[in-house]
Coordinates of C-alpha atoms in Angstrom, one line a residue:
X1 CA 110.3 38.0 35.2
X2 CA 108.2 40.1 37.5
X3 CA 109.1 42.0 40.6
X4 CA 106.1 40.2 42.2
X5 CA 108.3 36.8 42.2
X6 CA 111.7 38.4 41.9
X7 CA 111.5 41.3 44.1
X8 CA 108.6 40.3 46.5
X9 CA 110.9 41.7 49.7
X10 CA 112.1 44.9 48.2
X11 CA 109.7 47.0 48.5
X12 CA 111.4 50.3 49.4
X13 CA 113.5 49.6 46.4
X14 CA 110.3 49.4 44.4
X15 CA 109.0 52.3 46.1
X16 CA 112.4 54.6 45.6
X17 CA 112.8 53.5 41.7
X18 CA 109.1 54.3 40.6
X19 CA 109.7 57.7 42.4
X20 CA 113.0 58.2 40.6
X21 CA 111.6 57.4 36.7
X22 CA 108.6 59.6 37.9
X23 CA 111.2 62.1 38.7
X24 CA 112.9 61.6 35.6
X25 CA 109.8 62.5 33.4
X26 CA 109.7 65.6 35.5
X27 CA 113.1 66.8 34.3
X28 CA 112.8 65.7 30.6
X29 CA 109.3 67.8 30.5
X30 CA 111.3 71.0 32.1
X31 CA 114.2 70.2 29.4
X32 CA 111.7 70.6 26.2
X33 CA 110.1 73.5 27.9
X34 CA 113.8 75.6 28.1
X35 CA 114.3 74.3 24.7
X36 CA 111.0 75.8 23.1
X37 CA 111.8 79.0 24.9
X38 CA 115.3 78.9 23.2
X39 CA 113.4 78.2 20.4
X40 CA 111.0 81.2 20.6
X41 CA 113.5 83.4 21.6
X42 CA 115.6 82.6 18.4
X43 CA 112.5 82.8 16.3
X44 CA 112.0 86.3 18.1
X45 CA 115.0 87.7 17.2
X46 CA 115.4 86.6 13.6
X47 CA 111.9 88.6 13.1
X48 CA 113.3 91.5 14.9
X49 CA 116.0 91.1 12.5
X50 CA 114.3 90.8 9.5
X51 CA 112.1 93.9 10.7
X52 CA 115.1 95.9 11.3
X53 CA 116.6 95.3 7.7
X54 CA 113.1 95.5 5.7
X55 CA 112.7 98.6 3.9
X56 CA 109.6 100.8 5.2
X57 CA 106.6 101.4 3.3
X58 CA 107.9 104.8 2.3
X59 CA 111.2 103.7 1.3
X60 CA 109.7 101.0 -0.9
X61 CA 109.5 103.3 -3.9
X62 CA 113.4 104.4 -4.1
X63 CA 115.2 104.1 -6.9
X64 CA 117.4 101.4 -5.6
X65 CA 114.6 99.2 -4.9
X66 CA 114.4 98.4 -8.5
X67 CA 117.8 97.0 -8.2
X68 CA 118.3 93.2 -8.8
X69 CA 120.9 93.0 -5.3
X70 CA 118.1 95.1 -3.4
X71 CA 115.5 92.8 -4.1
X72 CA 117.4 89.8 -3.4
X73 CA 117.9 91.0 -0.2
X74 CA 114.9 91.4 0.8
X75 CA 113.6 88.1 -0.5
X76 CA 116.5 86.9 2.3
X77 CA 114.5 88.7 4.9
X78 CA 111.6 87.2 3.6
X79 CA 112.9 83.6 4.0
X80 CA 114.6 84.8 7.1
X81 CA 111.1 85.6 8.3
X82 CA 109.5 82.6 7.1
X83 CA 112.4 80.4 8.9
X84 CA 111.6 82.3 11.8
X85 CA 108.0 81.0 11.9
X86 CA 109.4 77.5 11.2
X87 CA 111.3 77.9 14.5
X88 CA 108.0 78.8 16.6
X89 CA 106.6 76.1 14.9
X90 CA 109.3 73.5 16.3
X91 CA 108.2 75.3 19.9
X92 CA 104.9 74.9 19.5
X93 CA 104.6 71.3 18.6
X94 CA 107.0 70.2 21.0
X95 CA 104.9 72.2 23.9
X96 CA 101.9 70.5 22.7
X97 CA 102.8 67.1 21.6
X98 CA 105.7 66.5 24.4
X99 CA 105.3 69.0 27.2
X100 CA 101.5 69.2 27.9
X101 CA 101.1 65.7 26.9
X102 CA 103.6 64.3 29.4
X103 CA 102.4 66.4 32.0
X104 CA 99.2 65.2 31.4
X105 CA 100.5 61.5 31.8
X106 CA 102.8 62.2 34.5
X107 CA 99.5 63.5 36.7
X108 CA 97.8 60.0 36.1
X109 CA 100.9 58.0 36.7
X110 CA 101.5 59.8 39.9
X111 CA 97.7 59.0 41.1
X112 CA 98.0 55.8 39.6
X113 CA 101.1 54.8 41.9
X114 CA 100.0 56.6 45.1
X115 CA 96.6 54.4 44.7
X116 CA 98.9 51.1 44.5
X117 CA 101.1 52.1 47.4
X118 CA 98.2 52.8 49.2
X119 CA 96.9 49.2 48.8
X120 CA 100.0 48.0 50.0
X121 CA 100.1 49.9 53.2
X122 CA 96.6 48.8 53.8
X123 CA 97.8 44.8 53.1
X124 CA 100.6 45.7 55.8
X125 CA 98.6 47.0 58.2
X126 CA 96.0 44.4 57.8
X127 CA 98.7 42.0 58.5
X128 CA 100.2 43.7 61.4
X129 CA 96.7 43.8 63.1
X130 CA 96.4 40.4 62.3
X131 CA 100.1 39.8 63.9
X132 CA 99.1 42.2 66.6
X133 CA 95.6 40.0 68.0
X134 CA 98.0 36.9 67.4
X135 CA 100.3 37.8 69.7
X136 CA 97.5 39.2 72.2
X137 CA 96.2 35.5 72.1
X138 CA 99.5 33.6 72.4
X139 CA 100.6 36.0 75.3
X140 CA 97.1 35.4 77.0
X141 CA 97.3 31.1 76.5
X142 CA 100.7 31.6 78.0
X143 CA 99.5 33.6 81.1
X144 CA 96.2 31.9 81.3
X145 CA 98.2 28.2 81.4
X146 CA 100.8 29.3 83.9
X147 CA 97.7 30.3 86.1
X148 CA 96.2 26.6 85.2
X149 CA 99.5 25.0 86.4
X150 CA 99.6 26.7 89.4
X151 CA 96.1 25.9 90.5
X152 CA 96.7 22.1 89.9
X153 CA 99.7 22.3 91.8
X154 CA 97.6 24.2 94.8
X155 CA 94.8 21.5 94.8
X156 CA 97.5 18.6 94.6
X157 CA 99.1 20.5 97.3
X158 CA 95.9 20.7 99.1
X159 CA 94.8 17.2 99.0
X160 CA 98.0 16.0 100.5
X161 CA 97.6 18.3 103.0
X162 CA 96.1 16.5 106.0
X163 CA 95.3 19.6 108.3
X164 CA 93.0 21.0 104.9
X165 CA 89.5 20.3 104.9
X166 CA 87.4 18.5 102.5
X167 CA 85.5 21.5 101.5
X168 CA 89.1 23.5 100.8
X169 CA 90.4 20.3 98.7
X170 CA 87.1 20.5 96.8
X171 CA 87.3 24.1 96.3
X172 CA 90.9 24.0 95.3
X173 CA 90.0 21.4 92.8
X174 CA 87.4 23.5 91.1
X175 CA 90.0 26.3 91.0
X176 CA 92.1 24.3 89.1
X177 CA 89.5 23.1 86.9
X178 CA 87.9 26.2 86.6
X179 CA 91.8 27.2 85.2
X180 CA 92.3 24.4 83.1
X181 CA 89.1 25.0 81.3
X182 CA 90.4 28.8 80.4
X183 CA 93.4 27.9 79.6
X184 CA 92.1 25.1 77.1
X185 CA 89.8 28.2 75.6
X186 CA 92.9 30.5 75.4
X187 CA 94.7 27.3 73.3
X188 CA 92.2 27.4 71.3
X189 CA 91.7 31.0 70.5
X190 CA 95.8 31.2 70.1
X191 CA 95.5 28.1 67.7
X192 CA 92.7 30.1 65.7
X193 CA 94.4 33.2 65.5
X194 CA 97.6 31.5 64.3
X195 CA 95.5 29.7 61.4
X196 CA 94.5 33.2 60.9
X197 CA 97.7 35.2 60.8
X198 CA 99.4 32.3 58.5
X199 CA 96.7 32.6 55.8
X200 CA 96.8 36.4 55.8
X201 CA 100.6 36.0 55.9
X202 CA 100.5 33.4 53.0
X203 CA 98.1 35.7 50.8
X204 CA 100.0 38.8 51.8
X205 CA 103.5 37.7 50.6
X206 CA 101.7 35.7 47.4
X207 CA 99.2 37.0 46.6
X208 CA 98.1 40.9 47.6
X209 CA 102.1 41.9 47.1
X210 CA 103.3 40.2 44.3
X211 CA 100.2 41.9 42.6
X212 CA 100.7 45.4 43.6
X213 CA 104.6 45.0 42.4
X214 CA 103.5 43.8 39.0
X215 CA 101.1 46.8 38.6
X216 CA 104.1 48.9 39.7
X217 CA 106.2 46.9 37.2
X218 CA 103.8 47.9 34.5
X219 CA 103.2 51.1 35.7
X220 CA 107.1 51.5 35.0
X221 CA 107.5 49.8 31.9
X222 CA 104.7 52.1 30.5
X223 CA 106.0 55.2 31.9
X224 CA 109.7 54.1 30.2
X225 CA 107.6 53.7 27.0
X226 CA 105.9 56.9 27.0
X227 CA 109.6 58.8 27.8
X228 CA 111.1 57.0 25.0
X229 CA 108.0 58.6 22.4
X230 CA 108.8 62.0 23.9
X231 CA 112.5 61.2 22.9
X232 CA 111.8 60.5 19.3
X233 CA 109.4 63.5 19.3
X234 CA 111.6 65.5 20.2
X235 CA 113.5 65.0 16.8
X236 CA 110.9 63.9 14.8
X237 CA 109.4 67.4 15.7
X238 CA 112.4 69.3 14.1
X239 CA 112.7 66.8 11.4
X240 CA 108.9 67.5 10.1
X241 CA 109.5 71.4 9.6
X242 CA 113.2 70.6 7.8
X243 CA 111.6 70.2 4.2
X244 CA 110.4 74.0 4.7
X245 CA 113.4 74.9 6.4
X246 CA 115.4 73.4 3.4
X247 CA 112.9 75.4 1.0
X248 CA 113.7 78.9 2.8
X249 CA 117.4 78.1 2.5
X250 CA 117.2 77.0 -1.1
X251 CA 115.1 80.6 -1.3
X252 CA 118.2 82.6 0.1
X253 CA 120.2 80.7 -2.4
X254 CA 117.9 81.6 -5.1
X255 CA 117.8 85.0 -3.9
X256 CA 121.7 85.0 -4.4
X257 CA 121.9 84.0 -8.1
X258 CA 118.8 86.0 -9.1
X259 CA 121.3 89.6 -8.8
X260 CA 122.2 90.2 -12.2
X261 CA 124.8 92.9 -12.0
X262 CA 124.4 93.9 -15.7
X263 CA 120.8 94.7 -15.0
X264 CA 121.5 97.0 -12.2
X265 CA 124.0 98.7 -14.0
X266 CA 121.6 99.5 -16.8
X267 CA 118.4 100.1 -14.2
X268 CA 121.0 102.6 -12.6
X269 CA 121.8 104.4 -16.1
X270 CA 118.0 104.5 -16.8
X271 CA 117.0 105.7 -12.9
X272 CA 120.1 108.9 -13.2
X273 CA 120.8 109.8 -17.1
X274 CA 120.3 113.0 -17.2
X275 CA 120.3 113.9 -20.6
X276 CA 122.7 116.7 -20.6
X277 CA 125.7 117.2 -22.8
X278 CA 129.4 117.3 -21.7
X279 CA 130.6 121.0 -21.1
X280 CA 132.3 121.9 -23.8
X281 CA 136.3 123.7 -23.6
X282 CA 136.7 127.0 -21.5
X283 CA 137.1 129.9 -24.1
X284 CA 139.6 132.3 -24.0
X285 CA 139.1 135.4 -23.0
X286 CA 141.8 138.3 -23.8
X287 CA 141.6 141.0 -21.9
X288 CA 144.4 143.2 -23.6
X289 CA 141.4 143.6 -26.1
X290 CA 139.0 144.7 -23.5
X291 CA 138.7 148.7 -24.9
X292 CA 138.0 147.4 -28.3
X293 CA 135.5 144.4 -27.9
X294 CA 133.7 147.1 -25.7
X295 CA 133.2 149.2 -28.6
X296 CA 132.3 145.7 -31.3
X297 CA 131.7 142.7 -29.7
X298 CA 132.1 141.2 -33.0
X299 CA 135.4 142.5 -33.9
X300 CA 138.0 140.8 -31.7
X301 CA 135.3 139.0 -29.3
X302 CA 135.6 135.3 -28.5
X303 CA 132.4 133.1 -29.5
X304 CA 129.9 132.0 -26.7
X305 CA 131.1 129.1 -25.1
X306 CA 129.1 126.4 -23.1
X307 CA 129.8 128.5 -19.6
X308 CA 127.6 131.6 -21.6
X309 CA 124.9 128.9 -21.7
X310 CA 124.6 128.4 -17.8
X311 CA 123.1 131.8 -17.1
X312 CA 123.5 133.2 -14.0
X313 CA 126.0 130.6 -13.1
X314 CA 128.0 131.4 -15.8
X315 CA 130.7 132.3 -13.1
X316 CA 130.6 129.3 -11.8
X317 CA 132.5 126.1 -12.6
X318 CA 130.6 123.0 -13.6
X319 CA 132.0 120.5 -11.3
X320 CA 131.4 116.4 -12.1
X321 CA 131.7 116.0 -8.2
X322 CA 129.5 118.0 -5.9
X323 CA 131.2 119.8 -3.1
X324 CA 129.8 118.8 -0.1
X325 CA 129.6 120.9 3.2
X326 CA 128.7 120.3 6.7
X327 CA 127.6 123.7 7.2
X328 CA 123.9 124.6 6.2
X329 CA 123.5 127.0 3.2
X330 CA 120.4 128.4 1.2
X331 CA 122.6 126.8 -2.1
X332 CA 121.9 123.3 -0.4
X333 CA 118.1 123.8 -0.3
X334 CA 116.5 120.8 -2.7
X335 CA 114.7 122.1 -5.6
X336 CA 111.1 122.4 -5.6
X337 CA 109.0 119.9 -6.9
X338 CA 107.2 121.0 -9.7
X339 CA 104.3 119.2 -11.6
X340 CA 105.8 119.5 -15.0
X341 CA 108.8 117.7 -13.5
X342 CA 111.1 120.6 -14.4
X343 CA 113.1 119.9 -11.7
X344 CA 114.2 116.8 -13.0
X345 CA 116.9 116.2 -15.8
X346 CA 115.8 116.0 -19.3
X347 CA 115.7 112.4 -19.6
X348 CA 114.3 111.9 -16.0
X349 CA 111.6 114.5 -16.8
X350 CA 111.0 112.8 -20.6
X351 CA 110.3 109.5 -18.5
X352 CA 108.4 110.9 -15.6
X353 CA 105.9 113.2 -18.0
X354 CA 105.6 109.9 -20.1
X355 CA 104.7 107.5 -17.0
X356 CA 102.3 110.4 -15.7
X357 CA 100.8 110.5 -19.2
X358 CA 100.2 106.9 -19.4
X359 CA 98.6 106.7 -15.6
X360 CA 96.2 109.7 -17.1
X361 CA 95.2 107.7 -20.5
X362 CA 94.1 104.7 -17.8
X363 CA 91.8 106.5 -15.5
X364 CA 90.4 108.5 -18.4
X365 CA 89.6 105.0 -20.6
X366 CA 87.4 103.8 -17.2
X367 CA 85.9 107.2 -17.0
X368 CA 85.0 106.9 -20.8
X369 CA 83.9 103.1 -20.1
X370 CA 82.1 104.2 -17.0
X371 CA 79.9 106.9 -19.1
X372 CA 79.3 104.5 -21.7
X373 CA 77.6 102.0 -19.4
X374 CA 76.0 104.8 -17.8
X375 CA 74.3 105.7 -21.1
X376 CA 73.2 102.2 -21.9
X377 CA 71.8 101.7 -18.7
X378 CA 69.6 105.2 -18.9
X379 CA 68.5 103.8 -22.3
X380 CA 67.2 101.0 -21.0
X381 CA 65.5 102.8 -18.4
X382 CA 63.9 104.8 -20.5
X383 CA 62.3 101.8 -22.3
X384 CA 61.8 99.8 -19.6
X385 CA 60.6 101.8 -16.7
X386 CA 59.6 98.7 -14.4
X387 CA 63.8 98.2 -14.2
X388 CA 64.5 101.6 -12.8
X389 CA 64.5 105.5 -12.9
X390 CA 66.6 107.2 -15.4
X391 CA 66.8 110.2 -13.6
X392 CA 68.4 108.2 -10.8
X393 CA 71.4 107.9 -12.9
X394 CA 72.0 111.7 -13.6
X395 CA 74.1 112.7 -10.5
X396 CA 76.6 109.4 -11.9
X397 CA 76.4 110.9 -15.4
X398 CA 77.1 114.3 -14.1
X399 CA 80.0 113.0 -12.1
X400 CA 81.6 111.3 -14.5
X401 CA 81.3 114.1 -17.4
X402 CA 83.2 116.5 -15.3
X403 CA 85.5 113.5 -14.3
X404 CA 86.0 113.3 -18.0
X405 CA 86.6 117.0 -18.7
X406 CA 89.2 117.3 -15.5
X407 CA 91.3 114.3 -17.3
X408 CA 91.3 115.7 -20.6
X409 CA 92.6 119.0 -19.6
X410 CA 95.0 117.2 -17.7
X411 CA 95.4 115.1 -20.5
X412 CA 96.3 118.3 -23.0
X413 CA 98.6 119.8 -20.1
X414 CA 100.6 116.7 -20.3
X415 CA 101.0 116.1 -23.8
X416 CA 102.3 120.0 -24.2
X417 CA 105.1 119.2 -21.4
X418 CA 105.7 115.8 -23.4
X419 CA 105.8 117.7 -26.4
X420 CA 108.3 120.4 -24.7
X421 CA 110.5 117.5 -22.8
X422 CA 111.1 116.3 -26.6
X423 CA 109.8 112.8 -26.5
X424 CA 111.7 111.0 -29.5
X425 CA 109.9 109.2 -32.0
X426 CA 106.2 108.1 -31.9
X427 CA 106.4 107.0 -28.1
X428 CA 102.9 107.0 -27.5
X429 CA 99.8 107.7 -29.3
X430 CA 98.3 109.0 -25.7
X431 CA 94.7 110.2 -27.4
X432 CA 92.9 106.8 -28.7
X433 CA 89.8 106.5 -30.7
X434 CA 87.9 106.9 -27.7
X435 CA 89.0 109.8 -26.7
X436 CA 89.1 111.5 -29.9
X437 CA 85.8 110.6 -31.4
X438 CA 82.4 111.8 -29.9
X439 CA 82.2 109.2 -27.0
X440 CA 79.5 108.7 -24.3
X441 CA 80.5 112.0 -22.4
X442 CA 80.3 114.3 -25.4
X443 CA 76.4 112.5 -25.9
X444 CA 75.3 113.1 -22.1
X445 CA 74.5 117.1 -20.9
X446 CA 75.3 117.7 -17.4
X447 CA 71.7 117.2 -16.4
X448 CA 71.9 112.9 -17.7
X449 CA 70.2 113.9 -20.8
X450 CA 71.1 113.0 -24.5
X451 CA 72.5 116.2 -26.2
X452 CA 72.0 117.0 -29.6
X453 CA 75.2 118.3 -30.4
X454 CA 76.8 114.7 -31.8
X455 CA 74.6 113.1 -33.7
X456 CA 70.8 112.3 -34.8
X457 CA 70.7 109.2 -33.5
X458 CA 72.2 108.8 -29.8
X459 CA 71.5 105.2 -29.4
X460 CA 73.7 104.0 -32.4
X461 CA 76.2 106.2 -31.3
X462 CA 76.6 104.7 -27.9
X463 CA 76.6 101.3 -29.4
X464 CA 78.6 101.9 -32.8
X465 CA 81.5 101.1 -31.0
X466 CA 80.3 97.6 -29.9
X467 CA 79.1 97.2 -33.6
X468 CA 82.6 97.6 -34.9
X469 CA 83.9 95.0 -32.2
X470 CA 81.5 92.3 -33.3
X471 CA 82.7 93.0 -36.9
X472 CA 86.4 93.1 -36.6
X473 CA 86.9 90.2 -34.2
X474 CA 86.4 86.5 -35.0
X475 CA 83.9 84.5 -33.0
X476 CA 85.0 83.7 -29.3
X477 CA 84.6 80.6 -27.7
X478 CA 81.8 81.0 -25.0
X479 CA 82.4 81.1 -21.7
X480 CA 79.1 79.7 -20.1
X481 CA 75.4 79.5 -20.7
X482 CA 72.4 81.8 -19.4
X483 CA 68.5 81.4 -18.9
X484 CA 66.3 84.5 -19.8
X485 CA 64.2 85.4 -16.9
X486 CA 62.2 88.1 -18.6
X487 CA 61.7 88.8 -22.4
X488 CA 64.1 91.8 -23.4
X489 CA 63.0 93.8 -26.9
X490 CA 66.9 94.2 -27.7
X491 CA 65.8 97.7 -29.5
X492 CA 68.6 99.7 -29.2
X493 CA 71.7 98.4 -31.4
X494 CA 74.2 96.6 -29.9
X495 CA 71.9 94.5 -28.4
X496 CA 70.0 91.5 -28.9
X497 CA 66.4 90.5 -27.9
X498 CA 65.5 87.8 -26.2
X499 CA 62.3 85.1 -25.1
X500 CA 61.9 84.2 -21.9
X501 CA 63.5 81.0 -20.8
X502 CA 65.6 81.3 -24.0
X503 CA 69.0 79.5 -23.5
X504 CA 71.8 81.6 -24.9
X505 CA 76.0 81.1 -24.8
X506 CA 77.5 83.6 -22.5
X507 CA 80.6 85.5 -24.8
X508 CA 82.2 88.1 -22.1
X509 CA 80.5 88.6 -18.7
X510 CA 79.7 91.6 -16.9
X511 CA 82.1 94.0 -16.5
X512 CA 80.1 96.1 -14.1
X513 CA 78.4 98.2 -16.2
X514 CA 75.2 95.8 -16.2
X515 CA 75.3 94.4 -19.7
X516 CA 76.6 90.9 -20.9
X517 CA 77.4 89.9 -23.8
X518 CA 75.6 86.8 -25.3
X519 CA 75.4 84.6 -28.6
X520 CA 72.8 82.6 -30.2
X521 CA 73.2 79.2 -32.1
X522 CA 73.0 81.1 -35.2
X523 CA 75.8 83.0 -34.3
X524 CA 74.1 86.5 -33.5
X525 CA 75.5 88.5 -30.6
X526 CA 75.0 91.3 -28.4
X527 CA 74.3 92.5 -25.4
X528 CA 71.6 91.9 -23.3
X529 CA 70.8 93.3 -19.2
X530 CA 72.3 90.9 -16.8
X531 CA 69.6 91.4 -14.2
X532 CA 67.6 89.5 -16.9
X533 CA 69.1 86.4 -16.6
X534 CA 70.7 83.4 -14.5
X535 CA 74.3 83.4 -15.6
X536 CA 76.3 79.6 -15.0
X537 CA 80.6 80.4 -15.8
X538 CA 81.8 77.0 -16.6
X539 CA 84.8 76.0 -14.5

């Protein structure tokens, strides 16, 4: 069933229905826009909430940050931030896939509907114009026919009049004949206009308007189908992010299960244990023996108790709970932070000193490695001047030597403080073999030249440590291949010679010092300049 057949006479109803359908689409688009605004505001509020309760960068080093309950709360805030991102994604997808798409489609429908209604009006106007011509020809025919009848009656009356002359009778007959001819022409014109109107009328009601109504029906059905897809997208858009939202909620649940109250208690102990002994009993002071005690402190005087160990604070009670005062006093000034952490309780001081010592050792190891690398590079430049100027390395060598000396001074200083703090057992062996032997920095003078104070053959001292590594370690699996672009003599100990075009196995990548460790098929290993080869690492 179609509108052109069933609703051929309901133009106004069809026009009103299609307009109402377009208004429904507009209403739905506005509804989705308001929904996206709600989602965006919700996401914004969630992000602000997460940001508000998230720790600042300056507060991330606070002791409580290590607690599992605190870390889980941070994880929850991060998950809420991700959840807010998914709400923003819902708003964005709804705006793109529903609002913008439907708005564009709605404009196309409006233009198409306007065209069809304009065609209908043109057809209506054409039919009305034909009808006006028909009506005009009909009225003319009616008027001329009456005139012809009157002329015929006048001619007949004149012919019967005995007083009328022959000329008058002839003239009346001619006038009647002319009027009859004109009336006949008007009749023929009226008949032609009537035929034309009936033809256009049939064309209007059986062809033109049904076609336009059917087009409007197709437009309306497409509009209904499109808005139905928009309804489905409204749900699918949120369903699409549900798995990710579910993961966010699972992350929040996991954060709750990750809280370990026992471990938190251990962390609190580790962070705050002072190492002090509990205060002993307060000694009895016998004022009745004051005279004798003045003459002989050892006769009747009581032995010194824990309060005597407090020095100038001996008259102050050692309270477990500190008394808080709202009024600011000098006693409430925080202790000055010192380099040796003496302001901390013994246990905390030991831990901080050990941590600081480990950091210095790591930094010193990096500088020693850098010094060794510069020494090897300088040796290669001296033997192969085309690769570079050895003097260009002098500033870097000087700086590295100064850094090593500075770090060694700090290392000795902190080792002394660690010893004073009474670290129990062999907690760390801070002076490694690399630092205690005649390392690379001992072999280089401040101006970058080799020193003669260490060993006769400086190159052997530089690469002795690498030889020890080769002897002690088992053969490691190659991690790639390399092809020599130039020949390399490998005269220094620890290096290996190669010929141009030779293919070697890569055992260890360049760590930034300009050298790559390789192996021949016969098992010989050594270092070669990285710039001399093209390296291909296995993936």
